[in-house]
Amino acid sequence: MIDPKTDIMEFGSPSEQTGIPASRLESLSRWLFQPVDIAPLVFFRIFFGLMMLYHIWAMTRDRWVQYFYIDPDFHFSYPGWSWIEPWPGIGMHIHFGILMVAAVGISLGLYYRFSALTFFLGYSYVFLLEKSLYQNHCYLICLLSGIMVLLPAHRACSLDRFLWRIKGSQVMPQWTLWLLRFQIAIPYFYGGIAKLNFDWLHTQPIGMWVQRRTDVPFLGAYLEEAWVPWFFAYGGLLFDLLIVPALMWRRTRLLAYMISIGFHLTNSILWEIGIFPWFMIGASLLFFPPSSFRKAAHLSKLEIASQDAPLRFGWGQRMTVITLCVYISWQLIFPFRHFLYPGNVSWNEEGHHFSWHMMLREKNVGIRFYAYDPATNQRGLIKVEEFLNSRQLSRMGKDPDMVLEFVHYVRDHYREHRNTELEIYVLNIASLNGRKPQLLMDPKLNYAVVDRVWTPQPWVVPLTESLPEESWNMPLDQWEKVLDLDIPKRMQLARVQQPPRQIP
């Protein structure tokens, strides 16, 4: 029998220190710090480290480091994080090598705290370095790696325990397990809430995507059926909203997990979404009882003594509770910040990132940048491909903030290398989820003098096109010919006369 008194700090006399009624605070503290089996935490430490090792290795194998972080001269940034820049020379390759070593350290429990902190800071740096590579599972990895720094996951079955004789424990405070469960639950539930929008409930964009995957072996033959888009749309919605409660309830847990495996395997086959399906299959095991991990490993059951002694709510426990409340509140509120901006978030992208909006939009974009030099009266098109790689090009036009940041980069580039002040205008036409294309940005503005701000951007043209019964499928090069758009004459002339001179 394990006595948790040696592993869990004592509490007591909470009303004298906090002013909160003793019964409430004592009940909360008892629940948060109730000792539970450490086996789930050990499992997640090993699993997380191995998954991160594969994730980082795959990025280096596919030459991501060179193509996305070293070769480009310009990187799209998140507002407030533009000061982050890549390491010079071979620094980025060394950085990714350190991340792999840190992932191994996490999995083995070797220098665990240092390894977890190194991975958290190093991966968050990579994540913040290039906005065009944003993926929700990368954001989730940042959050989970930060949480791992704080958890005592090396107190059992670790090299730290074996080599350095650190204080071991077979139990952990209950809040450590529930914090991980909470963070795993957030993408599911908030992903479901985000699907409660007009387009998704009318099977868009999932309907368009399903129709393009009819060549997939075995599943492809069924994807042509008319009911399939509705099944994917409402099945995905119900799965996201209900999977966590189903995993938490003992009677439905096993069935829910089997459904989860099928759901994620289907996603892995149909869509290119990296390690996310496989990671969530493993992480969802945390919703099983702690004792089940020992049972699966054929270890003897752990008997945990009950905690009946008076609780002393010290500063350590008080700070833990405050930190948990702040972090959980942020996770619950921050994804809704897009409601502070007017319009459709899938259209204007304001508040889209960090909100768990997954697979909700397909935005086809046609974009051109017109430059005018007042000093020489020279006009022309910006050769965008000389500044950006293919990923940056495909992502930029969909996000007005990224377009503005690119304009500022081009402005500064010509200011530095040509000693000239350019006026830069943007023709950005977009189609959201099969709608008829329309202007996304006001083409009459000189974006070289428009500031990048946190508040709503008035130059983003509101979405006015309604969702059609049949998706727009006209080729991009014909859009301007058939659309009645309010395009300035100088842009129209550049289109119908001889090809404009491009400004290199």
XYZ file of C-alpha atoms in Angstrom:
504
model
C 0.000 0.000 0.000
C 1.250 3.460 -0.945
C 0.875 6.285 1.543
C 0.302 9.493 -0.472
C 1.295 11.642 2.486
C 4.904 11.248 1.385
C 4.077 12.458 -2.125
C 1.289 15.007 -1.693
C 1.848 18.207 0.277
C -0.367 18.903 3.268
C -3.097 21.509 3.389
C -5.168 23.006 6.158
C -6.922 26.094 7.582
C -7.936 27.594 4.197
C -10.468 30.098 5.482
C -7.828 31.976 7.500
C -5.617 32.495 4.424
C -8.067 33.110 1.589
C -11.320 34.303 3.038
C -13.137 31.638 1.023
C -15.489 29.408 3.046
C -13.467 26.494 4.362
C -15.888 23.872 3.051
C -15.682 25.103 -0.560
C -11.929 25.573 -0.726
C -11.259 22.393 1.179
C -13.525 20.451 -1.158
C -11.798 21.943 -4.233
C -8.315 21.364 -2.873
C -9.139 17.807 -1.858
C -10.360 17.068 -5.366
C -7.468 18.769 -7.192
C -4.766 17.198 -5.061
C -6.370 13.812 -4.516
C -3.660 11.241 -5.297
C -4.231 9.035 -8.343
C -2.102 6.450 -10.107
C 0.796 8.010 -12.038
C 0.634 5.352 -14.783
C -1.380 7.517 -17.290
C 1.136 10.330 -16.926
C 4.047 7.978 -17.547
C 2.286 6.571 -20.603
C 1.642 10.033 -22.025
C 5.227 11.128 -21.400
C 6.576 8.170 -23.389
C 3.926 8.471 -26.106
C 4.307 12.232 -26.475
C 8.074 12.031 -26.726
C 7.987 9.310 -29.380
C 5.341 11.113 -31.438
C 7.313 14.339 -31.306
C 10.488 12.524 -32.331
C 8.721 11.165 -35.405
C 7.070 14.527 -36.109
C 10.352 16.459 -36.090
C 12.197 13.724 -37.982
C 9.513 13.732 -40.696
C 9.926 17.482 -41.101
C 13.662 17.103 -41.635
C 13.174 14.079 -43.914
C 10.816 16.051 -46.147
C 13.272 18.977 -46.313
C 10.901 21.316 -44.488
C 13.776 22.962 -42.656
C 15.518 24.087 -45.822
C 12.433 24.920 -47.880
C 10.293 26.688 -45.295
C 12.757 28.191 -42.821
C 16.112 28.741 -44.567
C 15.449 29.455 -48.247
C 12.747 32.161 -47.947
C 13.927 35.729 -47.405
C 10.546 36.623 -45.920
C 8.417 34.882 -43.309
C 4.810 35.679 -42.460
C 4.440 36.471 -38.773
C 1.676 36.529 -36.200
C 0.816 40.020 -34.960
C 3.235 40.936 -32.201
C 5.736 38.200 -33.093
C 7.441 39.707 -36.138
C 10.704 40.005 -34.169
C 11.247 36.229 -34.376
C 13.693 35.317 -37.150
C 15.367 32.077 -38.312
C 18.818 31.133 -37.074
C 21.587 32.052 -39.545
C 23.626 29.474 -41.461
C 23.003 25.901 -40.367
C 21.364 27.120 -37.170
C 17.900 25.861 -38.125
C 19.240 22.351 -38.800
C 20.919 22.386 -35.392
C 17.682 23.666 -33.864
C 15.675 20.741 -35.244
C 18.386 18.327 -34.108
C 18.075 19.700 -30.569
C 14.284 19.243 -30.767
C 14.751 15.561 -31.599
C 17.166 15.103 -28.700
C 14.690 16.851 -26.382
C 11.888 14.574 -27.602
C 14.017 11.542 -26.754
C 14.730 13.029 -23.334
C 11.002 13.487 -22.691
C 10.174 9.922 -23.666
C 12.983 8.375 -21.600
C 12.474 10.730 -18.698
C 16.126 11.815 -18.984
C 16.773 15.336 -17.709
C 13.023 15.476 -18.057
C 12.277 19.024 -16.933
C 15.074 20.466 -19.044
C 14.096 18.330 -22.052
C 10.431 19.337 -21.790
C 11.288 23.021 -21.417
C 13.719 22.857 -24.345
C 11.139 21.207 -26.571
C 8.401 23.644 -25.549
C 10.491 26.743 -26.254
C 12.106 25.297 -29.379
C 8.890 24.037 -30.946
C 6.972 27.218 -30.089
C 9.756 29.205 -31.799
C 9.371 27.119 -34.969
C 5.582 27.421 -34.792
C 5.673 31.213 -34.479
C 8.307 31.604 -37.187
C 6.018 31.036 -40.185
C 2.309 31.864 -40.107
C 1.628 30.250 -43.480
C 2.347 26.842 -41.896
C -0.311 27.204 -39.184
C -2.071 23.970 -38.317
C -4.262 23.370 -35.301
C -2.370 20.276 -34.197
C 0.882 22.266 -34.146
C -0.779 24.767 -31.825
C -1.970 21.850 -29.682
C 1.592 20.510 -29.501
C 2.785 23.900 -28.244
C 0.174 23.876 -25.477
C 0.751 20.267 -24.436
C 4.531 20.613 -24.430
C 4.163 23.630 -22.150
C 1.929 21.650 -19.820
C 4.417 18.769 -19.769
C 7.058 21.057 -18.266
C 4.920 21.387 -15.129
C 3.918 17.740 -14.687
C 5.873 15.261 -12.516
C 5.924 12.708 -15.344
C 9.476 11.570 -14.479
C 8.680 10.403 -10.966
C 8.242 6.811 -12.153
C 9.661 4.647 -14.938
C 12.264 7.206 -16.006
C 16.026 7.390 -16.384
C 16.036 10.365 -14.035
C 14.653 8.084 -11.356
C 17.142 5.316 -12.176
C 20.314 7.368 -12.724
C 19.965 10.356 -10.428
C 17.850 8.784 -7.691
C 15.319 11.596 -7.747
C 12.346 11.288 -5.441
C 9.993 8.700 -6.879
C 6.253 8.366 -6.584
C 3.555 5.981 -7.745
C 0.884 8.660 -7.438
C 0.286 12.155 -8.766
C -2.150 14.951 -7.894
C -5.415 14.486 -9.731
C -5.197 17.909 -11.406
C -2.272 16.731 -13.560
C -4.388 14.074 -15.275
C -7.453 16.283 -15.639
C -5.422 19.145 -17.093
C -4.212 16.842 -19.868
C -7.734 15.555 -20.417
C -9.028 19.107 -20.587
C -6.450 20.129 -23.180
C -7.180 17.061 -25.323
C -10.921 17.759 -25.070
C -10.666 21.395 -26.216
C -9.915 20.722 -29.929
C -12.750 18.190 -30.088
C -15.449 20.283 -28.444
C -14.489 23.653 -29.879
C -14.073 22.067 -33.282
C -17.685 20.926 -32.949
C -18.908 24.345 -31.862
C -17.156 25.909 -34.864
C -19.067 23.532 -37.160
C -22.354 25.025 -36.018
C -22.343 27.462 -38.919
C -24.470 27.851 -42.032
C -21.935 26.482 -44.508
C -21.078 23.309 -42.600
C -24.712 22.528 -41.871
C -25.246 22.703 -45.643
C -22.334 20.266 -46.203
C -19.765 22.824 -47.356
C -16.866 22.635 -47.830
C -16.787 18.954 -46.854
C -19.135 18.096 -49.756
C -16.693 19.468 -52.338
C -13.764 17.663 -50.764
C -15.537 14.312 -50.577
C -16.399 14.449 -54.282
C -12.705 14.892 -55.114
C -11.652 11.758 -53.223
C -13.582 9.182 -55.212
C -10.253 7.738 -56.373
C -9.371 6.547 -52.865
C -9.154 2.732 -52.723
C -12.182 1.017 -51.169
C -13.777 4.192 -49.743
C -13.848 5.999 -53.088
C -16.680 3.885 -54.501
C -18.985 5.026 -51.696
C -18.085 8.715 -51.792
C -20.119 9.331 -54.934
C -23.408 8.698 -53.103
C -25.569 11.777 -52.486
C -25.960 11.056 -48.766
C -22.221 10.872 -48.073
C -21.581 14.666 -47.674
C -24.448 14.858 -45.190
C -23.053 11.880 -43.286
C -19.600 13.454 -43.092
C -20.927 16.897 -42.124
C -23.324 15.839 -39.379
C -21.321 12.802 -38.334
C -18.256 14.987 -37.845
C -20.296 17.565 -35.954
C -21.788 15.002 -33.569
C -18.453 13.269 -33.113
C -16.676 16.466 -32.075
C -19.414 17.506 -29.657
C -20.085 14.104 -28.073
C -16.841 12.140 -28.145
C -15.421 13.593 -24.927
C -18.569 12.984 -22.816
C -18.778 9.492 -24.309
C -15.145 8.779 -23.417
C -15.704 9.998 -19.869
C -18.767 7.817 -19.240
C -17.841 4.269 -18.276
C -20.718 2.628 -20.157
C -19.882 4.228 -23.503
C -16.114 4.620 -23.158
C -14.954 1.551 -25.070
C -17.450 2.010 -27.908
C -16.583 5.712 -28.123
C -12.903 4.908 -28.378
C -13.486 2.398 -31.166
C -15.526 5.022 -33.025
C -12.705 7.500 -32.426
C -10.196 5.118 -34.016
C -12.432 4.720 -37.071
C -12.959 8.472 -37.319
C -9.272 9.334 -37.166
C -8.202 6.543 -39.511
C -10.749 7.765 -42.071
C -9.395 11.299 -41.744
C -5.857 10.028 -42.184
C -6.811 8.250 -45.420
C -8.878 11.051 -46.943
C -7.064 14.212 -45.875
C -3.440 15.241 -45.491
C -3.412 16.373 -41.860
C -0.082 15.063 -40.620
C 0.257 13.289 -37.294
C -2.956 14.697 -35.835
C -5.163 11.556 -36.290
C -2.528 9.241 -34.842
C -1.715 11.578 -31.993
C -5.355 11.907 -30.966
C -5.862 8.123 -31.086
C -3.122 7.735 -28.493
C -3.932 10.821 -26.434
C -7.610 9.839 -26.092
C -6.506 6.854 -24.003
C -6.081 9.309 -21.123
C -9.852 9.224 -20.654
C -9.632 5.610 -19.490
C -9.278 5.001 -15.722
C -5.701 5.232 -14.399
C -5.844 1.624 -13.231
C -6.384 0.406 -16.802
C -2.835 1.430 -17.766
C -1.312 -0.855 -15.133
C -3.661 -3.607 -16.175
C -2.651 -3.249 -19.821
C 1.025 -3.400 -18.797
C 0.351 -6.509 -16.632
C 1.402 -4.694 -13.473
C -0.124 -5.268 -10.076
C -2.929 -2.952 -9.057
C -1.921 0.075 -7.014
C -3.744 0.593 -3.732
C -3.943 4.277 -2.782
C -4.731 5.252 0.791
C -7.498 7.810 1.293
C -6.587 11.337 2.434
C -8.580 12.145 5.546
C -6.219 14.481 7.363
C -6.976 18.213 7.635
C -5.753 20.150 4.600
C -3.290 23.035 4.740
C -3.774 25.286 1.722
C -0.232 26.636 1.377
C 1.233 29.049 -1.150
C 2.274 26.268 -3.526
C -1.211 24.834 -3.684
C -2.785 28.270 -3.869
C -0.605 29.266 -6.846
C -1.399 25.962 -8.538
C -5.128 26.610 -8.240
C -4.789 30.210 -9.451
C -2.641 29.152 -12.417
C -5.085 26.424 -13.363
C -8.029 28.833 -13.191
C -6.266 31.432 -15.357
C -5.109 28.892 -17.947
C -8.460 27.111 -18.188
C -10.327 30.415 -18.438
C -8.037 31.519 -21.265
C -8.562 28.261 -23.136
C -12.321 28.563 -22.771
C -12.611 32.239 -23.775
C -9.825 32.923 -26.288
C -11.270 30.766 -29.128
C -14.343 33.028 -29.198
C -12.397 36.238 -29.851
C -13.490 36.215 -33.513
C -16.898 37.426 -32.304
C -15.174 40.731 -31.537
C -14.740 41.208 -35.290
C -17.610 41.865 -37.690
C -18.358 39.490 -40.523
C -17.665 35.863 -41.333
C -14.425 34.640 -39.719
C -13.820 32.158 -42.545
C -13.907 35.101 -44.947
C -11.958 37.845 -43.197
C -9.717 35.462 -41.149
C -9.854 37.855 -38.194
C -9.710 35.679 -35.091
C -9.409 32.475 -37.127
C -6.104 31.267 -35.721
C -5.972 29.575 -32.288
C -9.748 29.032 -32.375
C -9.886 25.352 -33.413
C -11.639 26.149 -36.701
C -10.803 22.952 -38.552
C -11.820 22.030 -42.104
C -14.390 24.829 -42.305
C -13.353 26.704 -45.414
C -12.129 26.336 -48.948
C -11.108 29.674 -50.324
C -10.026 29.970 -53.947
C -8.177 33.204 -54.588
C -6.952 35.242 -57.533
C -4.561 38.007 -56.488
C -2.321 40.568 -58.172
C -0.152 43.347 -56.775
C 0.038 46.611 -58.720
C 2.968 48.935 -58.038
C 3.264 52.601 -58.957
C 6.388 54.706 -58.593
C 5.349 58.400 -58.349
C 8.924 59.549 -58.969
C 9.174 57.927 -62.402
C 5.467 57.455 -63.197
C 6.244 53.773 -63.787
C 3.533 51.144 -63.253
C 3.704 47.366 -63.228
C 3.014 44.071 -61.472
C 4.983 42.708 -58.547
C 6.627 39.350 -59.308
C 5.275 37.677 -56.178
C 6.920 34.328 -56.909
C 10.344 35.944 -56.530
C 9.614 36.694 -52.889
C 7.508 33.715 -51.712
C 7.568 29.923 -51.925
C 4.591 27.849 -53.056
C 3.134 27.377 -49.553
C 3.331 31.076 -48.788
C 1.765 31.909 -52.144
C -1.143 29.511 -51.667
C -1.877 30.728 -48.154
C -1.263 34.472 -48.395
C -4.187 35.590 -50.582
C -6.722 33.956 -48.267
C -5.705 36.072 -45.281
C -5.917 39.886 -45.681
C -3.521 40.409 -42.781
C -0.882 38.317 -44.544
C -1.436 40.281 -47.751
C -0.865 43.534 -45.876
C 2.294 42.198 -44.236
C 3.644 41.158 -47.638
C 2.893 44.607 -49.081
C 4.881 46.179 -46.254
C 7.779 43.835 -46.951
C 7.801 44.748 -50.659
C 7.537 48.445 -49.774
C 10.529 48.171 -47.439
C 12.450 46.102 -49.982
C 12.175 48.806 -52.671
C 12.791 51.534 -50.136
C 16.068 49.874 -49.128
C 17.329 48.627 -52.518
C 15.915 51.233 -54.921
C 15.557 54.213 -52.604
C 12.016 54.678 -53.876
C 8.603 54.918 -52.273
C 6.127 52.678 -54.093
C 2.364 52.836 -53.983
C 1.034 49.272 -53.909
C -2.531 48.299 -54.773
C -4.046 44.828 -54.473
C -6.651 43.088 -56.604
C -7.790 40.181 -54.443
C -10.802 38.153 -55.628
C -11.917 35.162 -53.567
C -14.536 32.414 -53.570
C -15.506 30.938 -50.201
C -16.869 27.377 -50.045
C -18.078 27.347 -53.631
C -19.621 30.830 -53.639
C -19.485 33.174 -56.593
C -16.163 35.092 -56.346
C -16.109 38.659 -55.057
C -13.585 41.221 -53.920
C -11.911 40.351 -50.628
C -9.993 43.629 -50.273
C -10.684 47.191 -51.394
C -8.635 47.615 -54.608
C -8.650 51.418 -54.389
C -6.343 51.663 -51.365
C -2.610 52.172 -51.368
C -1.733 49.409 -48.920
C 1.836 50.639 -48.589
C 0.532 53.309 -46.164
C -2.058 51.127 -44.355
C -1.021 50.133 -40.831
C -1.217 46.566 -39.565
C -3.430 46.687 -36.452
C -5.204 44.317 -34.060
C -8.609 45.905 -34.571
C -11.026 45.076 -37.425
C -9.693 46.088 -40.823
C -12.246 48.357 -42.579
C -10.631 47.700 -45.977
C -11.706 44.038 -45.931
C -14.786 43.836 -48.177
C -17.673 42.112 -46.339
C -18.897 38.780 -47.666
C -22.105 39.333 -49.629
C -22.340 36.263 -51.861
C -24.698 33.547 -50.607
C -23.953 29.839 -50.605
C -25.189 28.399 -53.941
C -26.772 25.022 -54.569
C -24.015 24.244 -57.064
C -20.434 25.282 -56.411
C -18.728 27.850 -58.613
C -16.406 26.017 -60.989
C -15.320 28.579 -63.583
C -11.534 28.730 -64.230
C -9.660 31.440 -62.394
C -8.418 33.144 -65.556
C -12.020 33.881 -66.575
C -13.215 35.398 -63.324
C -12.595 39.047 -64.216
C -14.272 38.653 -67.611
C -17.575 37.381 -66.248
C -17.753 39.109 -62.855
C -19.181 42.590 -62.436
C -16.563 43.909 -60.022
C -15.775 47.465 -58.990
C -12.179 47.406 -60.256
C -10.247 50.689 -60.733
C -9.635 51.655 -64.357
C -5.861 51.405 -64.077
C -6.265 47.715 -63.164
C -8.746 47.151 -65.971
C -6.404 48.795 -68.478
C -3.538 46.645 -67.303
C -5.732 43.623 -67.956
C -7.105 44.389 -71.423
C -4.115 46.111 -73.021
C -0.684 44.673 -73.577
C 0.748 42.724 -70.654
C 1.977 45.184 -68.033
C 5.649 45.575 -67.365
C 6.532 43.587 -64.264
C 8.543 45.267 -61.551
C 11.253 42.763 -60.456
